[in-house]
Short mmCIF file of C-alpha atoms and ligand atoms in Angstrom, two decimals:
data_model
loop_
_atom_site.label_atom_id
_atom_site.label_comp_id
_atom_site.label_asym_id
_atom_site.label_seq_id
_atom_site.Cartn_x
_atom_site.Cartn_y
_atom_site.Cartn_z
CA UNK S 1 -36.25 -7.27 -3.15
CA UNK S 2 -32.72 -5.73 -3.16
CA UNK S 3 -30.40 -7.71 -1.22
CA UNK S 4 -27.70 -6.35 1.47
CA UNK S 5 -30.33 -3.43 2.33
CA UNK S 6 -28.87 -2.61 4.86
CA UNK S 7 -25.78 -1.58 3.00
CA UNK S 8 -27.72 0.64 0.52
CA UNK S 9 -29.77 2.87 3.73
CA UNK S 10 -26.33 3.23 5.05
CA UNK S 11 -24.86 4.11 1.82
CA UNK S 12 -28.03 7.29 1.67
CA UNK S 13 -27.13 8.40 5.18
CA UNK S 14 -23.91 8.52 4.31
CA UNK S 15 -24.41 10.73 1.51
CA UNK S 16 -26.64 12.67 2.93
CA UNK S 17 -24.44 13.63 5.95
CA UNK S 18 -21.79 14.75 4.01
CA UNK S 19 -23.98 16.89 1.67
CA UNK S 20 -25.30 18.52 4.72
CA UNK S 21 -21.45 19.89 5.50
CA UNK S 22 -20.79 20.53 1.66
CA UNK S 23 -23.99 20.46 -0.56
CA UNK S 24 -21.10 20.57 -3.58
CA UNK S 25 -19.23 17.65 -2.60
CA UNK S 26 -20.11 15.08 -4.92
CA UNK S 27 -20.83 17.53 -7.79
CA UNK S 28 -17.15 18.98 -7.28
CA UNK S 29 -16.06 15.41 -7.25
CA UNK S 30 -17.68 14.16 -10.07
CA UNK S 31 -15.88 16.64 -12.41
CA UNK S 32 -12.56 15.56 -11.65
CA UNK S 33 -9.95 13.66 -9.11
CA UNK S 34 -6.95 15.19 -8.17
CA UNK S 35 -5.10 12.60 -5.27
CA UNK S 36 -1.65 13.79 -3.59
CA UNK S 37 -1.33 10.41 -2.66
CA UNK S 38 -1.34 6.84 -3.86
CA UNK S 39 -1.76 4.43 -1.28
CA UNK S 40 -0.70 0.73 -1.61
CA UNK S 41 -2.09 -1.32 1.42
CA UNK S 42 -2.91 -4.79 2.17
CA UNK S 43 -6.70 -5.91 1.53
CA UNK S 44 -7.54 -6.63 5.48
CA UNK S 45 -10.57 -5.48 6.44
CA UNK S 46 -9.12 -3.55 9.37
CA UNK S 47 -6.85 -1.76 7.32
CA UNK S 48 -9.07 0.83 5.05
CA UNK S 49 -6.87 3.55 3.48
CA UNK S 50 -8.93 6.31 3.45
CA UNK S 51 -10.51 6.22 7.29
CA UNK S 52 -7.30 5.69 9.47
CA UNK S 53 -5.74 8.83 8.26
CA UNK S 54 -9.26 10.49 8.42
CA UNK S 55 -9.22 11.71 4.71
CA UNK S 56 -12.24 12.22 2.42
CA UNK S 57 -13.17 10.81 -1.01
CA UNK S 58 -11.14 11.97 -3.92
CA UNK S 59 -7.97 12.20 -1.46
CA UNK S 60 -6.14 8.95 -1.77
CA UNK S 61 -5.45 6.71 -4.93
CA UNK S 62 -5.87 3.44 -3.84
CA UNK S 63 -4.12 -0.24 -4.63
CA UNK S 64 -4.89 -3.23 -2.28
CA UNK S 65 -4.14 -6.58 -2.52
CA UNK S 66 -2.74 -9.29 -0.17
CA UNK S 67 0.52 -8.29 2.29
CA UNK S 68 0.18 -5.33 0.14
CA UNK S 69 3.67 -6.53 -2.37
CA UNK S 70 4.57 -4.81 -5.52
CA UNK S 71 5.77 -7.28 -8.47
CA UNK S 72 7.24 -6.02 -11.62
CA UNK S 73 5.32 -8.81 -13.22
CA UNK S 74 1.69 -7.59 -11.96
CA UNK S 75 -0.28 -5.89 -14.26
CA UNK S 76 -2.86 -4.30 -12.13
CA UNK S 77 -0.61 -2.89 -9.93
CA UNK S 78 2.11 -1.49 -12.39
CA UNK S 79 -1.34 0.18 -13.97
CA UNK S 80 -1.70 1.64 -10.65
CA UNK S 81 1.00 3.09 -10.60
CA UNK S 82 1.43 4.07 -13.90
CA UNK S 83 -1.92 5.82 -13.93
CA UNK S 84 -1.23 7.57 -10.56
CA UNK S 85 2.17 8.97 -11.32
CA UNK S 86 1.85 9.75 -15.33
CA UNK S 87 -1.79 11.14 -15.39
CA UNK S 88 -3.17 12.23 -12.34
CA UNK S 89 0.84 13.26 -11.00
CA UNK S 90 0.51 11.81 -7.98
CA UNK S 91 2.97 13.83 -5.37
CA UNK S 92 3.24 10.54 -2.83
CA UNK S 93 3.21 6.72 -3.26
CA UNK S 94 2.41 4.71 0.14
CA UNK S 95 3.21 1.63 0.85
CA UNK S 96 1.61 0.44 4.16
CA UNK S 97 1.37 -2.64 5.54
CA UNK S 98 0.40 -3.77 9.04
CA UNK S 99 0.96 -5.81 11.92
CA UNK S 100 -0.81 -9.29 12.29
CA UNK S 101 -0.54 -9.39 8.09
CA UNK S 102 -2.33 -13.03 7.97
CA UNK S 103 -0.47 -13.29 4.07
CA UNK S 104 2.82 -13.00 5.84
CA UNK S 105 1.71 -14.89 8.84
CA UNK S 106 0.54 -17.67 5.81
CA UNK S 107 4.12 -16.93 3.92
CA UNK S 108 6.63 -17.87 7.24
CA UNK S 109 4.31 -21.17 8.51
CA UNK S 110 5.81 -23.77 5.82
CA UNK S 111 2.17 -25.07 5.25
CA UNK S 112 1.13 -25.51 1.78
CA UNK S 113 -2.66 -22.57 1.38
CA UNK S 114 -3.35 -23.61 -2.36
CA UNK S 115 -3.41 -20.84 -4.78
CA UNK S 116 -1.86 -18.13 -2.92
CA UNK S 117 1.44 -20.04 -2.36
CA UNK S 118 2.33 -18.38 -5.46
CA UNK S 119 1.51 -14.85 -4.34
CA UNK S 120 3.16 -15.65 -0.73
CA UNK S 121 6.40 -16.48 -2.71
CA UNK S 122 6.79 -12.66 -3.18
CA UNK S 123 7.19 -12.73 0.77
CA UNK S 124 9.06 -15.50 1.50
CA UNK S 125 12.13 -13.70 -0.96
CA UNK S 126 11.84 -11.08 1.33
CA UNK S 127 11.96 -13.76 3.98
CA UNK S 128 15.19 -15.20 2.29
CA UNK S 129 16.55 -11.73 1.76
CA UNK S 130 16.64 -11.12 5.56
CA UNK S 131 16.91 -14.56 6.53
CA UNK S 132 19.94 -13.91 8.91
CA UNK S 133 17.95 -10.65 10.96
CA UNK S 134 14.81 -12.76 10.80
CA UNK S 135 16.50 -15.78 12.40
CA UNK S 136 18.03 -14.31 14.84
CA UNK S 137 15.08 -13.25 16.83
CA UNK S 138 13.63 -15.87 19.64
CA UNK S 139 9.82 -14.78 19.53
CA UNK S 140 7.69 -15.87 16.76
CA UNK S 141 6.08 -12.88 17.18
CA UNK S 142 9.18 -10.81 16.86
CA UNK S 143 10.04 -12.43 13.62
CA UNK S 144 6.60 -11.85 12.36
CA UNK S 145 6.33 -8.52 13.27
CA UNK S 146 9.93 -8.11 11.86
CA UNK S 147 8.81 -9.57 8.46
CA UNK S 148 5.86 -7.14 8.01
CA UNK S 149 8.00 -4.25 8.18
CA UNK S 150 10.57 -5.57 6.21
CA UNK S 151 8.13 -6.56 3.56
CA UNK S 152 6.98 -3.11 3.52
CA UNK S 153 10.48 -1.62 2.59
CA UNK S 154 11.64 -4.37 0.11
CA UNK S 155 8.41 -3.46 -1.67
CA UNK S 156 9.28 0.34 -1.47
CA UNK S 157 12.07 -0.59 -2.96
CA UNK S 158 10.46 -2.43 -5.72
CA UNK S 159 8.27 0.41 -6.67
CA UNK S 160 11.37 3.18 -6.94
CA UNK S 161 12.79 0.28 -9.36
CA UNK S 162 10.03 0.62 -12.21
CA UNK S 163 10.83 2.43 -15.01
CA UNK S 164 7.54 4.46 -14.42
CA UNK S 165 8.93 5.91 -10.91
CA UNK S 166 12.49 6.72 -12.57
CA UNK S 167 11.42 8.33 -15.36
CA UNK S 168 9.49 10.65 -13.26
CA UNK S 169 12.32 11.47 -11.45
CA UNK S 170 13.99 11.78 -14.47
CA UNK S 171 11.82 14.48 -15.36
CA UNK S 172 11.56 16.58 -12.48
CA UNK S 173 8.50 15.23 -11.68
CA UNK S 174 8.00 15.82 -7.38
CA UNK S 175 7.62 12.04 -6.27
CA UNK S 176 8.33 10.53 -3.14
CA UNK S 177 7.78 6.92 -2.07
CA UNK S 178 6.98 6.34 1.38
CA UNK S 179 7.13 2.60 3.68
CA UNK S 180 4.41 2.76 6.68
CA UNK S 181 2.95 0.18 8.85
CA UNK S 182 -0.07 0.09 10.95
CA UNK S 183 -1.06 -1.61 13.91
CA UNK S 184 -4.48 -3.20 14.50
CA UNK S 185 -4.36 -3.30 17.84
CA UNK S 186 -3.85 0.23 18.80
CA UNK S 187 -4.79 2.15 15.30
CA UNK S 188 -1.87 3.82 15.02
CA UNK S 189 0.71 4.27 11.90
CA UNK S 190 4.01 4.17 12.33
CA UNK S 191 6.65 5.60 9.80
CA UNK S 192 9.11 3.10 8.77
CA UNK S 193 11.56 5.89 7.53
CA UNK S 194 11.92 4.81 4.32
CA UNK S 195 11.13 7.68 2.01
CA UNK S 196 13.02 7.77 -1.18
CA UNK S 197 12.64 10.74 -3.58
CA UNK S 198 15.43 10.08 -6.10
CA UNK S 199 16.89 7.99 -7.86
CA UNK S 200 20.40 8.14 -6.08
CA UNK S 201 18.84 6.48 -3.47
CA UNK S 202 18.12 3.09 -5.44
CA UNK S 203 20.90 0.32 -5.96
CA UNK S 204 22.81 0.62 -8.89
CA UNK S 205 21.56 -2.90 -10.08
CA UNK S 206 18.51 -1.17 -10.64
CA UNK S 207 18.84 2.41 -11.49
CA UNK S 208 18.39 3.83 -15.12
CA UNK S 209 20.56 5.68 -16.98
CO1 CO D 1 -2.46 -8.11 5.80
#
C-alpha cells in the first residue's frame, strides 16, 4: 500500500489540470529551465515561494532554509547561488523573509533550542548589529517585527558581498538583489527597498577590485 495517498491523487489532479490549460507544459519544461528569479525564503510552511506571487513551475529558483540567512560559510546556499547566477543567469535574487519568523522569534528569547543555536547566531549578529534601533522600541512585537526586516537586508547585503554576485557585475552581467518581507496574516509582500544592482552600492570593506 503506498503511504500519504492522499498526496499522490492530489499530485494527478494537479497535473492533470494544468495539462488541460497547456497539454505542452511539462514536455516544454522538461527540456529546459530558464528562472528570472532566484528566490531565498525562510522554510515556514506559510511562506511557499512560488504560490504567493502566483507564478508557475519553472519560474522561480528556489533556496529555503530557516529565517531565510545567507552565510558565506554555507555550502548549499553559496551553490545556490552560484548555480543561479553563473549557469542559468538568473536576472533577480530575492531575499524574503516574513513576519512572525519563529527562527528569529527563537534567536531574540535568550533560551537555549539545541542545535539551531548555532544557525540562530547568524541572527542574533544582526541583532547586535542593530542593537541600539532594536532597543529602542517598547513592544516586543515591534522589536520582532523590526528584526525580521532587518534580517532580511543584512542578508541582502551578504549576498551582494560574494565573490559570485561581484563578479557578475563585474561582467556586465544584469543582476539585481532584492530584500522583501511577507506577512502571514494578511498575504501580502511588502518591498523593503533594498535593491542593489552594483557594486557601488556595497561597503568598501567588502567590495572587489
Ligand atoms: Co520564518
Amino acid at each position: 500500500m503506498r503511504v500519504l495517498k492522499d498526496l499522490f491523487d492530489e499530485n494527478r489532479k494537479w497535473a492533470e489540470k494544468i495539462k488541460k490549460s497547456d497539454p505542452d507544459f511539462f514536455t516544454k519544461l522538461s527540456k529546459q529551465q530558464n528562472p528570472e528569479y532566484l528566490w531565498i525564503g525562510c522554510s515556514d510552511s506559510r511562506v511557499p515561494a512560488t504560490e504567493i506571487v502566483n507564478k508557475m513551475p519553472g519560474e522561480f529558483f528556489v533556496h529555503r532554509n530557516i529565517a531565510n540567512v545567507v552565510v558565506h560559510t554555507d555550502l548549499n546556499c553559496l551553490s545556490v547561488i552560484q548555480y543561479a547566477v553563473e549557469v542559468l543567469r538568473i536576472k533577480h535574487i530575492i531575499v524574503c523573509g516574513h513576519y512572525g519568523c519563529g527562527g528569529i522569534k527563537a534567536a531574540m528569547d535568550n533560551r537555549e533550542h539545541g542545535l539551531i543555536d548555532n544557525w540562530l547566531r547568524n541572527i542574533k549578529d544582526v541583532y547586535r548589529l542593530h542593537q541600539d534601533r532594536i532597543d529602542a522600541l517598547e513592544k516586543e512585537d515591534e522589536k520582532h517585527d523590526l528584526l525580521c526586516e532587518l534580517n532580511v537586508v543584512e542578508q541582502v547585503y551578504n549576498i551582494c558581498h560574494t565573490t559570485i554576485v561581484q563578479n557578475a557585475w563585474k561582467s556586465g552581467q544584469n543582476l539585481t538583489v532584492h530584500g522583501w518581507i511577507y506577512s502571514i496574516e494578511d498575504g501580502i509582500l511588502k518591498d523593503l527597498n533594498v535593491c542593489i544592482s552594483n557594486r557601488d552600492e556595497i561597503s568598501h570593506v567588502h567590495r572587489m577590485k
